[in-house]
Amino acid sequence: MTKYNIALLPGDGIGPEVVDATVKVMDALQKKTDIEFEYKTYMIGDAEKKRSGTALPQATIDGVKEADACLFACVGETAKETILPLRQMFNLYANLRPAKAYPGVPAVRPETDIMMVRENTEGIYKMIGHRSPRSAFNVRVITWEASERIVRYAFEWAKKNGKKKVTAIHKSNVLDYTDGLFLEASRSVAAEYPEMEYNELIVDAASMWLVMYPESFEVVVTTNMFGDILSDVTAGLVGGLGMAPSGNVGDDMCIFEPVHGSAPDIAGKGIANPAACMLSAAMMLEWLGENKAAKLIEDAVLKVLKEGKTLTPDLKGKATTVEFAEAVAKAL
Ligand code: NAI
Ligand code: MG
């Protein structure tokens, strides 16, 4: 019996709904395997800020630190006071954002199977800047160390997962200082992997290529904001944000989270698609080394999607979040 302490950070909007649904599936998994979860839930986000004055209480930071792994759902307007500082304070430098089109999902591009590896600690999200009444700036910070580290992560992930191609996305033709450095670091790492195909695309053209020819991408590596934006593009290719899981990964800590935000337009209606959160939990299990358990969750989600009888409205179905969760738990 292996026991894991899991920190749950449901946050705002649809967050508690998708986390509850995911816990249902993890509970079902406990019955199938010799894995046991001990959950601890922590406060984070807009509602917590309203209640206590801070969106990221110290108890939450401590809880994330102490846990074996952490599952965060989403917050509203306080993203820059919560998940951004958590990524930076715990050096969760790799943001893994896979976009996979599952059978049964009305995906715009069913041929999509891309792993986006986004640098997660610097770039323009460093939150260094200044605001005057009529002018403002944000500083974009790119370092050799972080660039090299993220590109190496992308190549190692590709190698480990049987992929043959890594694409670096940048804007070095205009952002010559920062992306010039990123690209130089990227090329130096790529040279260490002669067996792997390596190519580069400028971010604007890359956006078009991703939409028109997603099958030409395997692993994508890019800087923080480009990765943020492009991973919503790739989510759009595979059925939307309800289908997009992710992980924030460091050398010995992690926070897994669906890519989506708090979705205020559907919050409280019980119709959010929890698949993104469940697939994030599967990624978390893989990170913990529980590959078989991770696969069980992914396969159960896949089975329900493929059957097509219990899909949430974003996937053109009529099921509720709870009904989807029950179907996945049953499939397990
Ligand atoms: P969003 O991701 O919350 O929603 C975009 C659209 O996708 C909405 O129409 C929503 O209904 C739909 N959607 C998202 N997740 C879904 C799911 N699981 N099932 C079905 N439909 C889903 O992005 P939006 O509307 O731009 O932002 C809303 C709030 O979320 C903002 O306050 C923003 O700051 C915050 N946000 C937080 C993030 C985080 O916590 N990491 C990430 C992105 C946004
Ligand atoms: Mg985003």
Short mmCIF file of C-alpha atoms and ligand atoms in Angstrom, two decimals:
data_model
loop_
_atom_site.label_atom_id
_atom_site.label_comp_id
_atom_site.label_asym_id
_atom_site.label_seq_id
_atom_site.Cartn_x
_atom_site.Cartn_y
_atom_site.Cartn_z
CA MET A 1 0.00 0.00 0.00
CA THR A 2 1.47 3.35 -1.07
CA LYS A 3 0.01 6.41 0.55
CA TYR A 4 0.14 9.90 -0.93
CA ASN A 5 -0.69 13.21 0.70
CA ILE A 6 -2.49 15.23 -1.93
CA ALA A 7 -3.06 18.96 -1.47
CA LEU A 8 -6.30 20.05 -3.15
CA LEU A 9 -6.68 23.72 -4.13
CA PRO A 10 -10.18 24.01 -5.63
CA GLY A 11 -10.18 27.83 -5.85
CA ASP A 12 -13.00 29.77 -7.54
CA GLY A 13 -15.87 29.32 -9.98
CA ILE A 14 -16.02 25.83 -11.47
CA GLY A 15 -12.91 24.86 -9.46
CA PRO A 16 -14.71 23.10 -6.58
CA GLU A 17 -17.04 21.34 -9.05
CA VAL A 18 -14.22 19.84 -11.15
CA VAL A 19 -12.12 18.95 -8.09
CA ASP A 20 -15.05 17.12 -6.44
CA ALA A 21 -15.60 15.20 -9.66
CA THR A 22 -11.90 14.29 -9.83
CA VAL A 23 -11.81 13.16 -6.20
CA LYS A 24 -14.71 10.83 -7.00
CA VAL A 25 -12.56 9.21 -9.68
CA MET A 26 -9.47 9.08 -7.43
CA ASP A 27 -11.59 7.42 -4.75
CA ALA A 28 -12.67 4.80 -7.27
CA LEU A 29 -9.02 4.32 -8.19
CA GLN A 30 -8.13 3.61 -4.55
CA LYS A 31 -10.51 0.67 -4.61
CA LYS A 32 -8.85 -0.74 -7.77
CA THR A 33 -5.20 -0.33 -6.75
CA ASP A 34 -3.01 -0.44 -3.67
CA ILE A 35 -2.72 3.34 -3.72
CA GLU A 36 -4.22 5.40 -0.94
CA PHE A 37 -4.80 9.14 -1.00
CA GLU A 38 -4.99 11.45 1.94
CA TYR A 39 -6.52 14.72 0.79
CA LYS A 40 -6.06 18.08 2.43
CA THR A 41 -7.99 21.01 1.02
CA TYR A 42 -6.58 24.55 1.08
CA MET A 43 -8.05 27.95 0.35
CA ILE A 44 -6.91 30.02 -2.63
CA GLY A 45 -8.27 32.67 -4.95
CA ASP A 46 -10.75 35.53 -5.24
CA ALA A 47 -13.23 34.31 -2.61
CA GLU A 48 -10.44 33.70 -0.11
CA LYS A 49 -9.07 37.20 -0.72
CA LYS A 50 -12.51 38.64 -0.03
CA ARG A 51 -12.79 36.59 3.14
CA SER A 52 -9.29 36.91 4.64
CA GLY A 53 -7.58 39.68 2.71
CA THR A 54 -5.11 37.39 0.91
CA ALA A 55 -5.63 35.17 -2.11
CA LEU A 56 -2.71 32.92 -1.16
CA PRO A 57 -2.66 32.25 2.60
CA GLN A 58 0.53 30.99 4.26
CA ALA A 59 -1.29 27.78 5.25
CA THR A 60 -1.84 27.04 1.55
CA ILE A 61 1.83 27.66 0.70
CA ASP A 62 2.86 25.34 3.58
CA GLY A 63 0.30 22.74 2.51
CA VAL A 64 1.65 22.66 -1.05
CA LYS A 65 5.19 22.35 0.29
CA GLU A 66 4.35 19.46 2.61
CA ALA A 67 2.21 17.48 0.17
CA ASP A 68 3.54 14.71 -2.06
CA ALA A 69 1.68 16.33 -4.94
CA CYS A 70 -0.81 19.11 -5.49
CA LEU A 71 -3.94 19.45 -7.60
CA PHE A 72 -5.06 23.02 -8.21
CA ALA A 73 -8.20 23.86 -10.19
CA CYS A 74 -8.54 27.54 -11.01
CA VAL A 75 -8.99 31.04 -9.64
CA GLY A 76 -10.61 34.15 -11.08
CA GLU A 77 -8.96 37.55 -11.10
CA THR A 78 -6.26 36.61 -8.59
CA ALA A 79 -4.17 34.36 -10.90
CA LYS A 80 -1.20 36.72 -10.62
CA GLU A 81 -1.43 36.60 -6.81
CA THR A 82 -1.79 32.82 -6.60
CA ILE A 83 -0.66 30.35 -9.24
CA LEU A 84 2.01 32.67 -10.71
CA PRO A 85 3.81 33.20 -7.38
CA LEU A 86 3.44 29.49 -6.54
CA ARG A 87 5.14 28.52 -9.82
CA GLN A 88 7.97 30.97 -9.19
CA MET A 89 8.43 30.40 -5.44
CA PHE A 90 8.71 26.62 -5.85
CA ASN A 91 10.69 26.84 -9.10
CA LEU A 92 8.13 24.80 -11.02
CA TYR A 93 9.93 25.67 -14.21
CA ALA A 94 8.27 23.35 -16.69
CA ASN A 95 4.64 23.82 -17.61
CA LEU A 96 3.50 20.71 -19.48
CA ARG A 97 0.41 21.30 -21.58
CA PRO A 98 -0.51 18.31 -23.71
CA ALA A 99 -3.20 18.65 -26.37
CA LYS A 100 -4.52 15.29 -27.44
CA ALA A 101 -7.69 14.74 -29.44
CA TYR A 102 -9.60 11.86 -27.86
CA PRO A 103 -12.00 9.77 -29.92
CA GLY A 104 -15.58 10.83 -29.30
CA VAL A 105 -14.72 14.46 -28.64
CA PRO A 106 -15.89 16.94 -31.27
CA ALA A 107 -12.35 18.19 -31.92
CA VAL A 108 -11.61 20.71 -34.65
CA ARG A 109 -8.40 18.80 -35.44
CA PRO A 110 -8.73 15.11 -34.49
CA GLU A 111 -5.15 14.45 -35.67
CA THR A 112 -3.67 16.62 -32.87
CA ASP A 113 -1.25 15.06 -30.38
CA ILE A 114 1.10 17.78 -29.15
CA MET A 115 3.05 18.25 -25.93
CA MET A 116 3.64 21.93 -25.26
CA VAL A 117 6.50 22.59 -22.86
CA ARG A 118 6.24 26.16 -21.61
CA GLU A 119 8.88 27.96 -19.56
CA ASN A 120 7.11 28.77 -16.33
CA THR A 121 9.25 31.05 -14.18
CA GLU A 122 10.31 34.09 -16.19
CA GLY A 123 9.62 35.97 -19.41
CA ILE A 124 7.09 38.76 -19.27
CA TYR A 125 5.28 37.05 -16.38
CA LYS A 126 8.13 37.98 -14.04
CA MET A 127 5.83 40.78 -12.85
CA ILE A 128 8.48 43.47 -12.99
CA GLY A 129 7.17 46.75 -14.29
CA HIS A 130 5.91 50.21 -13.58
CA ARG A 131 2.70 52.11 -14.08
CA SER A 132 2.43 55.90 -14.39
CA PRO A 133 -0.93 57.53 -15.04
CA ARG A 134 -0.46 57.48 -18.81
CA SER A 135 2.35 55.03 -19.47
CA ALA A 136 3.40 51.62 -18.28
CA PHE A 137 5.87 48.83 -18.89
CA ASN A 138 6.48 45.18 -18.04
CA VAL A 139 10.00 43.80 -18.25
CA ARG A 140 10.63 40.56 -20.13
CA VAL A 141 13.34 38.56 -18.39
CA ILE A 142 15.01 35.68 -20.22
CA THR A 143 18.02 33.87 -18.77
CA TRP A 144 20.35 31.31 -20.31
CA GLU A 145 19.89 29.01 -17.35
CA ALA A 146 16.08 28.87 -17.55
CA SER A 147 16.08 28.63 -21.36
CA GLU A 148 18.58 25.80 -21.42
CA ARG A 149 16.72 24.01 -18.63
CA ILE A 150 13.33 24.16 -20.36
CA VAL A 151 14.65 23.12 -23.77
CA ARG A 152 16.52 20.22 -22.19
CA TYR A 153 13.28 19.24 -20.41
CA ALA A 154 11.49 19.24 -23.78
CA PHE A 155 14.12 17.03 -25.44
CA GLU A 156 14.26 14.64 -22.49
CA TRP A 157 10.46 14.39 -22.46
CA ALA A 158 10.50 13.72 -26.21
CA LYS A 159 13.12 10.99 -25.80
CA LYS A 160 11.31 9.34 -22.91
CA ASN A 161 8.01 9.36 -24.76
CA GLY A 162 9.23 8.10 -28.12
CA LYS A 163 8.85 11.42 -29.93
CA LYS A 164 11.20 12.44 -32.72
CA LYS A 165 10.70 16.16 -33.20
CA VAL A 166 11.05 19.31 -31.09
CA THR A 167 9.92 22.72 -32.31
CA ALA A 168 11.11 25.90 -30.60
CA ILE A 169 8.69 28.82 -30.92
CA HIS A 170 10.03 32.37 -30.55
CA LYS A 171 9.96 35.94 -31.84
CA SER A 172 13.69 36.58 -32.06
CA ASN A 173 13.34 38.61 -35.24
CA VAL A 174 11.77 41.41 -33.16
CA LEU A 175 12.55 40.52 -29.54
CA ASP A 176 16.19 40.16 -30.47
CA TYR A 177 17.63 40.57 -26.99
CA THR A 178 15.39 38.16 -25.13
CA ASP A 179 14.35 35.61 -27.72
CA GLY A 180 17.76 35.91 -29.33
CA LEU A 181 19.16 34.50 -26.10
CA PHE A 182 16.39 31.89 -25.80
CA LEU A 183 17.07 30.65 -29.32
CA GLU A 184 20.84 30.50 -28.81
CA ALA A 185 20.34 28.42 -25.67
CA SER A 186 17.79 26.28 -27.51
CA ARG A 187 20.23 25.56 -30.37
CA SER A 188 23.01 24.67 -27.99
CA VAL A 189 20.79 22.07 -26.28
CA ALA A 190 19.43 20.78 -29.59
CA ALA A 191 23.01 20.07 -30.71
CA GLU A 192 23.23 17.52 -27.87
CA TYR A 193 20.38 15.51 -29.43
CA PRO A 194 21.50 14.82 -33.03
CA GLU A 195 19.08 11.88 -33.25
CA MET A 196 16.13 14.26 -32.78
CA GLU A 197 14.64 16.52 -35.43
CA TYR A 198 14.80 20.15 -34.28
CA ASN A 199 13.18 23.13 -35.95
CA GLU A 200 12.23 26.71 -35.13
CA LEU A 201 9.15 28.78 -35.91
CA ILE A 202 8.31 32.43 -35.31
CA VAL A 203 5.31 32.63 -33.02
CA ASP A 204 2.88 34.30 -35.43
CA ALA A 205 3.52 31.81 -38.22
CA ALA A 206 3.52 29.03 -35.62
CA SER A 207 -0.04 30.00 -34.64
CA MET A 208 -1.18 29.45 -38.20
CA TRP A 209 0.76 26.21 -38.56
CA LEU A 210 -0.70 24.85 -35.32
CA VAL A 211 -4.23 25.43 -36.57
CA MET A 212 -3.67 24.23 -40.14
CA TYR A 213 -1.17 21.40 -39.67
CA PRO A 214 -1.21 20.27 -36.02
CA GLU A 215 0.01 16.83 -37.11
CA SER A 216 3.37 18.40 -38.02
CA PHE A 217 4.10 19.07 -34.32
CA GLU A 218 5.19 16.61 -31.64
CA VAL A 219 6.88 18.52 -28.82
CA VAL A 220 6.81 22.31 -28.71
CA VAL A 221 9.04 24.37 -26.43
CA THR A 222 8.55 28.08 -25.86
CA THR A 223 8.75 31.01 -23.47
CA ASN A 224 6.18 31.79 -20.81
CA MET A 225 3.57 34.02 -22.47
CA PHE A 226 3.76 32.40 -25.90
CA GLY A 227 3.17 29.05 -24.20
CA ASP A 228 0.23 30.46 -22.27
CA ILE A 229 -1.46 31.74 -25.43
CA LEU A 230 -0.54 28.87 -27.76
CA SER A 231 -1.74 26.24 -25.30
CA ASP A 232 -5.24 27.73 -25.45
CA VAL A 233 -4.95 27.51 -29.25
CA THR A 234 -4.02 23.82 -29.03
CA ALA A 235 -6.82 23.28 -26.46
CA GLY A 236 -9.16 24.72 -29.09
CA LEU A 237 -7.96 22.09 -31.55
CA VAL A 238 -8.90 19.18 -29.30
CA GLY A 239 -12.33 20.12 -27.97
CA GLY A 240 -11.73 23.18 -25.83
CA LEU A 241 -10.50 24.04 -22.36
CA GLY A 242 -12.56 21.28 -20.78
CA MET A 243 -10.12 18.85 -22.43
CA ALA A 244 -6.82 20.55 -21.56
CA PRO A 245 -4.84 19.28 -18.56
CA SER A 246 -1.46 20.56 -17.40
CA GLY A 247 1.30 20.22 -14.88
CA ASN A 248 3.69 22.70 -13.26
CA VAL A 249 6.76 20.66 -12.60
CA GLY A 250 10.05 21.35 -10.83
CA ASP A 251 12.89 19.07 -9.79
CA ASP A 252 11.09 17.74 -6.72
CA MET A 253 7.73 19.53 -6.51
CA CYS A 254 4.67 19.82 -8.68
CA ILE A 255 1.26 21.43 -9.03
CA PHE A 256 -1.08 19.91 -11.58
CA GLU A 257 -4.00 21.94 -12.91
CA PRO A 258 -6.49 22.12 -15.75
CA VAL A 259 -5.53 24.91 -18.17
CA HIS A 260 -8.91 26.61 -17.85
CA GLY A 261 -9.87 29.48 -15.55
CA SER A 262 -12.85 29.82 -13.23
CA ALA A 263 -15.36 29.94 -16.12
CA PRO A 264 -17.78 32.37 -14.45
CA ASP A 265 -20.24 31.96 -17.34
CA ILE A 266 -21.00 28.36 -16.31
CA ALA A 267 -19.94 28.30 -12.63
CA GLY A 268 -22.54 26.91 -10.24
CA LYS A 269 -24.58 25.33 -13.03
CA GLY A 270 -23.04 21.89 -12.57
CA ILE A 271 -22.17 21.54 -16.25
CA ALA A 272 -18.39 22.11 -16.27
CA ASN A 273 -16.37 19.44 -18.02
CA PRO A 274 -14.13 17.85 -15.35
CA ALA A 275 -12.07 15.86 -17.90
CA ALA A 276 -9.27 18.46 -17.89
CA CYS A 277 -8.97 18.19 -14.11
CA MET A 278 -9.16 14.36 -14.18
CA LEU A 279 -6.47 14.18 -16.86
CA SER A 280 -4.37 16.57 -14.75
CA ALA A 281 -4.74 14.11 -11.88
CA ALA A 282 -3.59 11.34 -14.24
CA MET A 283 -0.51 13.42 -15.12
CA MET A 284 0.08 13.92 -11.39
CA LEU A 285 0.03 10.16 -10.82
CA GLU A 286 2.50 9.68 -13.64
CA TRP A 287 4.77 12.27 -12.03
CA LEU A 288 4.51 10.29 -8.79
CA GLY A 289 5.70 7.24 -10.70
CA GLU A 290 2.27 5.57 -10.65
CA ASN A 291 2.13 5.03 -14.40
CA LYS A 292 -0.38 2.20 -14.23
CA ALA A 293 -2.80 4.21 -12.10
CA ALA A 294 -2.38 7.21 -14.41
CA LYS A 295 -3.24 5.04 -17.38
CA LEU A 296 -6.32 3.65 -15.60
CA ILE A 297 -7.71 7.18 -15.17
CA GLU A 298 -6.88 8.22 -18.73
CA ASP A 299 -8.42 5.04 -20.13
CA ALA A 300 -11.59 5.47 -18.05
CA VAL A 301 -12.01 9.07 -19.26
CA LEU A 302 -11.32 7.88 -22.80
CA LYS A 303 -13.94 5.14 -22.53
CA VAL A 304 -16.65 7.58 -21.41
CA LEU A 305 -15.73 10.06 -24.14
CA LYS A 306 -15.72 7.35 -26.78
CA GLU A 307 -19.10 5.99 -25.69
CA GLY A 308 -20.43 9.50 -26.11
CA LYS A 309 -23.47 8.95 -23.89
CA THR A 310 -22.38 11.06 -20.91
CA LEU A 311 -20.76 14.16 -22.36
CA THR A 312 -20.98 17.65 -20.88
CA PRO A 313 -22.48 20.51 -22.96
CA ASP A 314 -19.09 21.84 -24.13
CA LEU A 315 -18.70 18.47 -25.90
CA LYS A 316 -22.21 18.74 -27.35
CA GLY A 317 -23.71 16.46 -24.71
CA LYS A 318 -26.32 16.93 -21.98
CA ALA A 319 -24.62 15.39 -18.95
CA THR A 320 -23.76 17.19 -15.73
CA THR A 321 -20.34 17.32 -14.12
CA VAL A 322 -21.46 14.77 -11.53
CA GLU A 323 -22.91 12.40 -14.15
CA PHE A 324 -19.64 12.52 -16.09
CA ALA A 325 -17.68 11.80 -12.90
CA GLU A 326 -19.95 8.87 -12.02
CA ALA A 327 -19.53 7.43 -15.51
CA VAL A 328 -15.73 7.67 -15.30
CA ALA A 329 -15.68 6.15 -11.80
CA LYS A 330 -17.86 3.30 -13.10
CA ALA A 331 -15.62 2.82 -16.15
CA LEU A 332 -12.70 2.44 -13.75
P1 NAI B 1 -11.89 30.41 -18.74
O1 NAI B 1 -10.87 29.37 -19.00
O2 NAI B 1 -12.40 30.51 -17.36
O3 NAI B 1 -13.14 30.20 -19.72
C1 NAI B 1 -13.07 30.37 -21.14
C2 NAI B 1 -14.28 29.70 -21.80
O4 NAI B 1 -14.11 28.27 -21.74
C3 NAI B 1 -15.59 29.99 -21.09
O5 NAI B 1 -16.60 30.11 -22.04
C4 NAI B 1 -15.80 28.77 -20.20
O6 NAI B 1 -17.15 28.51 -19.92
C5 NAI B 1 -15.17 27.67 -21.03
N1 NAI B 1 -14.62 26.64 -20.15
C6 NAI B 1 -13.49 26.71 -19.40
N2 NAI B 1 -13.33 25.60 -18.70
C7 NAI B 1 -14.36 24.78 -18.99
C8 NAI B 1 -14.75 23.48 -18.55
N3 NAI B 1 -14.02 22.78 -17.67
N4 NAI B 1 -15.90 22.96 -19.04
C9 NAI B 1 -16.63 23.63 -19.92
N5 NAI B 1 -16.32 24.88 -20.38
C10 NAI B 1 -15.19 25.43 -19.91
O7 NAI B 1 -11.24 31.80 -19.20
P2 NAI B 1 -11.80 33.30 -19.04
O8 NAI B 1 -13.27 33.31 -19.22
O9 NAI B 1 -10.95 34.08 -19.93
O10 NAI B 1 -11.44 33.71 -17.57
C11 NAI B 1 -12.35 33.60 -16.45
C12 NAI B 1 -11.56 33.88 -15.18
O11 NAI B 1 -10.58 32.86 -14.97
C13 NAI B 1 -10.79 35.19 -15.20
O12 NAI B 1 -11.00 35.82 -13.94
C14 NAI B 1 -9.32 34.80 -15.39
O13 NAI B 1 -8.44 35.68 -14.76
C15 NAI B 1 -9.31 33.44 -14.71
N6 NAI B 1 -8.27 32.53 -15.21
C16 NAI B 1 -7.62 31.77 -14.27
C17 NAI B 1 -6.71 30.82 -14.66
C18 NAI B 1 -6.11 29.96 -13.61
O14 NAI B 1 -6.61 29.86 -12.52
N7 NAI B 1 -5.00 29.28 -13.90
C19 NAI B 1 -6.39 30.58 -16.07
C20 NAI B 1 -7.18 31.39 -16.98
C21 NAI B 1 -8.08 32.33 -16.54
MG MG B 2 -3.90 30.71 -19.88
#
